[in-house]
Amino acid sequence: MFVLMVVIFVLGYTAIALEHPLKVDKAASALIIGSLCWVAYILGGESIIHLGFSPAWSTFLAENPDAHGLHAIHEFIVEYEIIRHLGEISEILFFLMGAMTIVEMVDQHEGFKIITDKIKTTNKVKLLWILSFLTFFMSALLDNLTTTIVLVALLRKLIDDKQTRWFFASMVVLAANAGGAWSPIGDVTTIMLWIGGQITAAKIIMGVFIPSLLCMVVPLGILSFTMKGNVTRPIIDEEEENYVSKQEGILFLILGVGGLLFVPVFKTLTHLPPYMGMLLALGVLWVVSEIVHKDKPKEVKNKLKVTAILRRVDVPTVLFFLGILSAVAALQSAGHLSILSKFLDDKLGNIFLIDLAIGVLSSVVDNVPLVAGAMGMYPVHEIGVTGYDAFFVQDGAFWEFLAYTAGTGGSMLIIGSAAGVAAMGLEKIDFIWYLKKISWLALVGYLAGAAFYYIEFGL
């Protein structure tokens, strides 16, 4: 059953990659593997646990020394592991749903039109540079997932052609992941390292900003020589009835962006999960929209009220997240990821190679459990130690470089990061298309930033 879990994951992953040829929505494949991995885990629970690879079971035994037998194993899987992982996954899902709803509200109130009207250029190269830098710095302030959702909504106002929009959305993913890597609040993994005490805010910005910038700029530089032509703007129906005034559009743009910016501040002040701040921001927007539209005709309310906007939220994307994260959680609980981490440590034995490998793996497996595994494998050493242990002090080279590699490595595959998954779901980007067109650019940028960090550390 231990091996079967890997087989199920690989087959499901293949089905997700071949979504378009198979004509099966990736959300369906993700939900199947998310469920079947746990089914295989609990059916073979006794044999899997007795292999001794599950760090979670060791923790459970330490807290419950009297636990033994099949009943205890079932209790561990169902009552502890599934509930714990479901809580972590739910935080991401509610965060995603809240962000998507806020963005959709701003869009319905034509708030993004105020920004898109300011972007006059249709030249592909110029537009790509503008949007990439906008994404890079927005991602550091918000986070890569929220920024991607906002920018994909903007792209729909700027680019009509689907393939061109796919390309720009994919480059937004690269820029969002690069921007999130150098900020303590820009990516889930950097938040984990920051809260865990492995890095400090000032040092991560100083140490990883230039590598992250190169990770984005090098692919942009290549495209500046290869990309030609102009984008085609969507045709706007001038006769279409306008339901909102310009003042209302500005109001909801300010409230929407302000609500998204409020989330990291909320987390810092309250230490509560970010999704609560997102839901609070959504609640405020909801109340404001009810007040603003209370005297408007019924047909206008039906278009602009949050209850109507919620129907436009892309539920399959949320279900895809649920399925793929559930599958990874099962592999983490059973000990597969622990084996992988130890294998890297034994076979590579060099902190730069280990971090590079974790970055590449994060394009296949969610970077959160990989970073969590690394945090569990290597304790933070006291400042002043020498030799190999000096890499693992607070703000040591291992942790800084891990923030970079885990944050940017996921760009190499469309499902390798939360930002990529969101863009894939919102724009229906084909996995194979991304692999052919974008993955090599992401790899070049990833290696460029890594090389700079290595040289910088050597100097």
mmCIF file of C-alpha atoms in Angstrom, residues 150-365:
data_model
loop_
_atom_site.group_PDB
_atom_site.id
_atom_site.type_symbol
_atom_site.label_atom_id
_atom_site.label_comp_id
_atom_site.label_asym_id
_atom_site.label_seq_id
_atom_site.Cartn_x
_atom_site.Cartn_y
_atom_site.Cartn_z
ATOM 1 C CA VAL A 150 -5.695 40.272 -9.470
ATOM 2 C CA LEU A 151 -3.364 40.346 -12.505
ATOM 3 C CA VAL A 152 -5.275 37.627 -14.382
ATOM 4 C CA ALA A 153 -8.401 39.764 -13.956
ATOM 5 C CA LEU A 154 -6.442 42.731 -15.373
ATOM 6 C CA LEU A 155 -5.184 40.685 -18.335
ATOM 7 C CA ARG A 156 -8.745 39.910 -19.373
ATOM 8 C CA LYS A 157 -9.253 43.651 -19.823
ATOM 9 C CA LEU A 158 -5.988 44.116 -21.749
ATOM 10 C CA ILE A 159 -5.619 41.100 -24.046
ATOM 11 C CA ASP A 160 -8.267 39.517 -26.249
ATOM 12 C CA ASP A 161 -6.381 36.588 -27.817
ATOM 13 C CA LYS A 162 -6.474 33.473 -25.594
ATOM 14 C CA GLN A 163 -2.976 32.134 -26.421
ATOM 15 C CA THR A 164 -1.379 35.544 -25.881
ATOM 16 C CA ARG A 165 -3.239 35.909 -22.591
ATOM 17 C CA TRP A 166 -1.997 32.442 -21.561
ATOM 18 C CA PHE A 167 1.576 33.590 -22.223
ATOM 19 C CA PHE A 168 1.185 36.785 -20.217
ATOM 20 C CA ALA A 169 -0.607 34.980 -17.371
ATOM 21 C CA SER A 170 2.244 32.444 -17.251
ATOM 22 C CA MET A 171 4.828 35.238 -17.035
ATOM 23 C CA VAL A 172 2.732 36.775 -14.254
ATOM 24 C CA VAL A 173 3.136 33.471 -12.381
ATOM 25 C CA LEU A 174 6.939 33.697 -12.783
ATOM 26 C CA ALA A 175 6.971 37.302 -11.573
ATOM 27 C CA ALA A 176 4.578 36.582 -8.665
ATOM 28 C CA ASN A 177 6.670 33.661 -7.408
ATOM 29 C CA ALA A 178 9.885 35.686 -7.760
ATOM 30 C CA GLY A 179 8.347 38.638 -5.932
ATOM 31 C CA GLY A 180 7.042 36.438 -3.129
ATOM 32 C CA ALA A 181 10.411 34.784 -2.471
ATOM 33 C CA TRP A 182 12.233 37.871 -1.149
ATOM 34 C CA SER A 183 9.438 39.131 1.092
ATOM 35 C CA PRO A 184 8.662 37.605 4.517
ATOM 36 C CA ILE A 185 4.931 37.801 3.702
ATOM 37 C CA GLY A 186 5.097 37.130 -0.046
ATOM 38 C CA ASP A 187 4.846 33.337 -0.038
ATOM 39 C CA VAL A 188 3.583 30.642 2.321
ATOM 40 C CA THR A 189 7.078 29.149 2.598
ATOM 41 C CA THR A 190 8.767 32.452 3.498
ATOM 42 C CA ILE A 191 6.025 33.057 6.080
ATOM 43 C CA MET A 192 6.797 29.604 7.542
ATOM 44 C CA LEU A 193 10.531 30.327 7.714
ATOM 45 C CA TRP A 194 9.934 33.803 9.154
ATOM 46 C CA ILE A 195 7.524 32.627 11.862
ATOM 47 C CA GLY A 196 9.742 29.595 12.583
ATOM 48 C CA GLY A 197 12.719 31.845 13.322
ATOM 49 C CA GLN A 198 14.911 30.559 10.477
ATOM 50 C CA ILE A 199 14.999 33.986 8.794
ATOM 51 C CA THR A 200 14.397 37.618 9.753
ATOM 52 C CA ALA A 201 12.532 40.152 7.613
ATOM 53 C CA ALA A 202 15.448 42.538 6.955
ATOM 54 C CA LYS A 203 17.945 39.806 6.077
ATOM 55 C CA ILE A 204 15.669 37.919 3.690
ATOM 56 C CA ILE A 205 14.992 41.140 1.770
ATOM 57 C CA MET A 206 18.698 42.007 1.583
ATOM 58 C CA GLY A 207 19.873 38.503 0.722
ATOM 59 C CA VAL A 208 17.245 37.318 -1.756
ATOM 60 C CA PHE A 209 15.978 40.477 -3.500
ATOM 61 C CA ILE A 210 18.582 40.526 -6.320
ATOM 62 C CA PRO A 211 18.436 36.743 -7.023
ATOM 63 C CA SER A 212 14.618 37.010 -7.172
ATOM 64 C CA LEU A 213 14.832 40.030 -9.465
ATOM 65 C CA LEU A 214 17.208 38.144 -11.799
ATOM 66 C CA CYS A 215 14.838 35.160 -11.756
ATOM 67 C CA MET A 216 12.245 37.426 -13.384
ATOM 68 C CA VAL A 217 14.438 39.794 -15.443
ATOM 69 C CA VAL A 218 16.519 37.138 -17.269
ATOM 70 C CA PRO A 219 13.447 35.498 -18.910
ATOM 71 C CA LEU A 220 12.094 38.983 -19.701
ATOM 72 C CA GLY A 221 15.407 39.879 -21.341
ATOM 73 C CA ILE A 222 15.258 36.749 -23.526
ATOM 74 C CA LEU A 223 11.665 37.506 -24.551
ATOM 75 C CA SER A 224 12.590 41.106 -25.386
ATOM 76 C CA PHE A 225 14.599 39.728 -28.337
ATOM 77 C CA THR A 226 12.183 36.981 -29.402
ATOM 78 C CA MET A 227 8.726 38.479 -28.851
ATOM 79 C CA LYS A 228 7.308 40.690 -31.594
ATOM 80 C CA GLY A 229 4.076 42.504 -32.351
ATOM 81 C CA ASN A 230 1.219 44.058 -30.435
ATOM 82 C CA VAL A 231 -1.631 42.727 -28.329
ATOM 83 C CA THR A 232 -5.248 43.087 -29.368
ATOM 84 C CA ARG A 233 -7.487 44.745 -26.804
ATOM 85 C CA PRO A 234 -10.918 43.209 -26.127
ATOM 86 C CA ILE A 235 -13.716 44.954 -27.982
ATOM 87 C CA ILE A 236 -15.832 46.943 -25.543
ATOM 88 C CA ASP A 237 -19.501 47.290 -26.351
ATOM 89 C CA GLU A 238 -20.081 51.033 -26.024
ATOM 90 C CA GLU A 239 -23.842 50.489 -26.082
ATOM 91 C CA GLU A 240 -23.739 48.103 -23.132
ATOM 92 C CA GLU A 241 -25.638 49.552 -20.204
ATOM 93 C CA ASN A 242 -23.346 50.850 -17.467
ATOM 94 C CA TYR A 243 -24.589 49.755 -14.044
ATOM 95 C CA VAL A 244 -22.021 51.634 -11.935
ATOM 96 C CA SER A 245 -20.677 55.177 -11.840
ATOM 97 C CA LYS A 246 -16.994 56.043 -12.043
ATOM 98 C CA GLN A 247 -17.074 57.056 -8.360
ATOM 99 C CA GLU A 248 -18.400 53.607 -7.424
ATOM 100 C CA GLY A 249 -15.668 51.978 -9.495
ATOM 101 C CA ILE A 250 -12.992 54.003 -7.665
ATOM 102 C CA LEU A 251 -14.619 53.199 -4.305
ATOM 103 C CA PHE A 252 -14.593 49.445 -4.881
ATOM 104 C CA LEU A 253 -11.081 49.510 -6.353
ATOM 105 C CA ILE A 254 -9.806 51.278 -3.219
ATOM 106 C CA LEU A 255 -11.783 48.998 -0.891
ATOM 107 C CA GLY A 256 -10.771 45.854 -2.805
ATOM 108 C CA VAL A 257 -7.048 46.583 -3.013
ATOM 109 C CA GLY A 258 -7.106 48.034 0.515
ATOM 110 C CA GLY A 259 -8.785 44.862 1.768
ATOM 111 C CA LEU A 260 -6.138 42.678 0.137
ATOM 112 C CA LEU A 261 -3.322 44.838 1.557
ATOM 113 C CA PHE A 262 -5.003 44.662 4.948
ATOM 114 C CA VAL A 263 -4.581 40.869 5.140
ATOM 115 C CA PRO A 264 -0.817 40.734 5.957
ATOM 116 C CA VAL A 265 -1.272 43.618 8.433
ATOM 117 C CA PHE A 266 -4.143 41.715 10.082
ATOM 118 C CA LYS A 267 -1.979 38.604 10.369
ATOM 119 C CA THR A 268 0.934 40.527 11.886
ATOM 120 C CA LEU A 269 -1.262 42.302 14.449
ATOM 121 C CA THR A 270 -3.499 39.388 15.486
ATOM 122 C CA HIS A 271 -1.342 36.318 14.672
ATOM 123 C CA LEU A 272 -4.518 34.748 13.265
ATOM 124 C CA PRO A 273 -4.439 32.859 9.924
ATOM 125 C CA PRO A 274 -4.506 35.092 6.808
ATOM 126 C CA TYR A 275 -7.829 33.644 5.599
ATOM 127 C CA MET A 276 -9.615 35.319 8.537
ATOM 128 C CA GLY A 277 -8.319 38.707 7.441
ATOM 129 C CA MET A 278 -9.425 37.925 3.879
ATOM 130 C CA LEU A 279 -12.933 36.950 5.032
ATOM 131 C CA LEU A 280 -13.121 40.096 7.201
ATOM 132 C CA ALA A 281 -12.183 42.234 4.173
ATOM 133 C CA LEU A 282 -14.803 40.413 2.073
ATOM 134 C CA GLY A 283 -17.413 40.986 4.778
ATOM 135 C CA VAL A 284 -16.717 44.737 4.816
ATOM 136 C CA LEU A 285 -16.978 44.933 1.013
ATOM 137 C CA TRP A 286 -20.195 42.936 1.193
ATOM 138 C CA VAL A 287 -21.768 45.397 3.661
ATOM 139 C CA VAL A 288 -20.635 48.412 1.602
ATOM 140 C CA SER A 289 -22.062 46.904 -1.603
ATOM 141 C CA GLU A 290 -25.422 46.294 0.118
ATOM 142 C CA ILE A 291 -25.547 49.935 1.264
ATOM 143 C CA VAL A 292 -24.392 51.395 -2.078
ATOM 144 C CA HIS A 293 -26.886 49.390 -4.155
ATOM 145 C CA LYS A 294 -29.862 49.317 -1.755
ATOM 146 C CA ASP A 295 -31.960 51.800 -3.766
ATOM 147 C CA LYS A 296 -31.055 50.507 -7.229
ATOM 148 C CA PRO A 297 -33.402 48.523 -9.502
ATOM 149 C CA LYS A 298 -33.673 44.759 -8.974
ATOM 150 C CA GLU A 299 -31.877 43.880 -12.230
ATOM 151 C CA VAL A 300 -28.866 45.980 -11.154
ATOM 152 C CA LYS A 301 -28.812 44.355 -7.701
ATOM 153 C CA ASN A 302 -28.917 40.904 -9.303
ATOM 154 C CA LYS A 303 -25.744 41.758 -11.219
ATOM 155 C CA LEU A 304 -23.727 43.546 -8.524
ATOM 156 C CA LYS A 305 -24.725 41.935 -5.207
ATOM 157 C CA VAL A 306 -22.201 39.568 -3.645
ATOM 158 C CA THR A 307 -24.678 36.693 -3.744
ATOM 159 C CA ALA A 308 -24.697 37.038 -7.552
ATOM 160 C CA ILE A 309 -20.920 37.532 -7.770
ATOM 161 C CA LEU A 310 -20.284 34.373 -5.717
ATOM 162 C CA ARG A 311 -21.887 32.337 -8.527
ATOM 163 C CA ARG A 312 -19.125 33.577 -10.844
ATOM 164 C CA VAL A 313 -16.296 32.316 -8.611
ATOM 165 C CA ASP A 314 -14.399 29.433 -10.234
ATOM 166 C CA VAL A 315 -15.331 26.502 -7.970
ATOM 167 C CA PRO A 316 -13.428 23.855 -10.043
ATOM 168 C CA THR A 317 -10.163 25.686 -9.242
ATOM 169 C CA VAL A 318 -10.964 25.506 -5.521
ATOM 170 C CA LEU A 319 -11.769 21.776 -5.827
ATOM 171 C CA PHE A 320 -8.515 21.194 -7.730
ATOM 172 C CA PHE A 321 -6.611 22.767 -4.826
ATOM 173 C CA LEU A 322 -8.515 20.551 -2.393
ATOM 174 C CA GLY A 323 -7.691 17.360 -4.313
ATOM 175 C CA ILE A 324 -4.000 17.969 -5.014
ATOM 176 C CA LEU A 325 -3.232 19.247 -1.499
ATOM 177 C CA SER A 326 -5.095 16.283 0.047
ATOM 178 C CA ALA A 327 -2.987 13.850 -1.988
ATOM 179 C CA VAL A 328 0.263 15.568 -0.951
ATOM 180 C CA ALA A 329 -0.915 15.589 2.683
ATOM 181 C CA ALA A 330 -1.408 11.814 2.578
ATOM 182 C CA LEU A 331 2.120 11.308 1.220
ATOM 183 C CA GLN A 332 3.477 13.632 3.911
ATOM 184 C CA SER A 333 1.627 11.816 6.699
ATOM 185 C CA ALA A 334 2.661 8.335 5.531
ATOM 186 C CA GLY A 335 6.326 9.379 5.370
ATOM 187 C CA HIS A 336 7.027 9.550 1.634
ATOM 188 C CA LEU A 337 8.225 13.165 1.818
ATOM 189 C CA SER A 338 10.358 12.395 4.852
ATOM 190 C CA ILE A 339 12.143 9.667 2.862
ATOM 191 C CA LEU A 340 12.651 12.144 0.033
ATOM 192 C CA SER A 341 14.185 14.747 2.356
ATOM 193 C CA LYS A 342 16.560 12.251 3.928
ATOM 194 C CA PHE A 343 17.548 10.943 0.486
ATOM 195 C CA LEU A 344 18.521 14.461 -0.587
ATOM 196 C CA ASP A 345 20.539 14.966 2.574
ATOM 197 C CA ASP A 346 22.399 11.652 2.232
ATOM 198 C CA LYS A 347 23.080 11.754 -1.497
ATOM 199 C CA LEU A 348 23.844 15.436 -2.005
ATOM 200 C CA GLY A 349 25.300 16.574 1.318
ATOM 201 C CA ASN A 350 25.826 20.125 0.037
ATOM 202 C CA ILE A 351 23.443 22.807 1.217
ATOM 203 C CA PHE A 352 23.304 24.565 -2.157
ATOM 204 C CA LEU A 353 22.605 21.329 -4.042
ATOM 205 C CA ILE A 354 19.974 20.313 -1.464
ATOM 206 C CA ASP A 355 18.193 23.663 -1.794
ATOM 207 C CA LEU A 356 18.407 23.542 -5.609
ATOM 208 C CA ALA A 357 16.912 20.035 -5.565
ATOM 209 C CA ILE A 358 14.119 21.135 -3.202
ATOM 210 C CA GLY A 359 13.351 23.988 -5.618
ATOM 211 C CA VAL A 360 13.101 21.625 -8.587
ATOM 212 C CA LEU A 361 10.989 19.180 -6.568
ATOM 213 C CA SER A 362 8.677 22.014 -5.528
ATOM 214 C CA SER A 363 7.550 22.239 -9.162
ATOM 215 C CA VAL A 364 6.157 18.700 -8.787
ATOM 216 C CA VAL A 365 5.273 18.462 -5.100
#
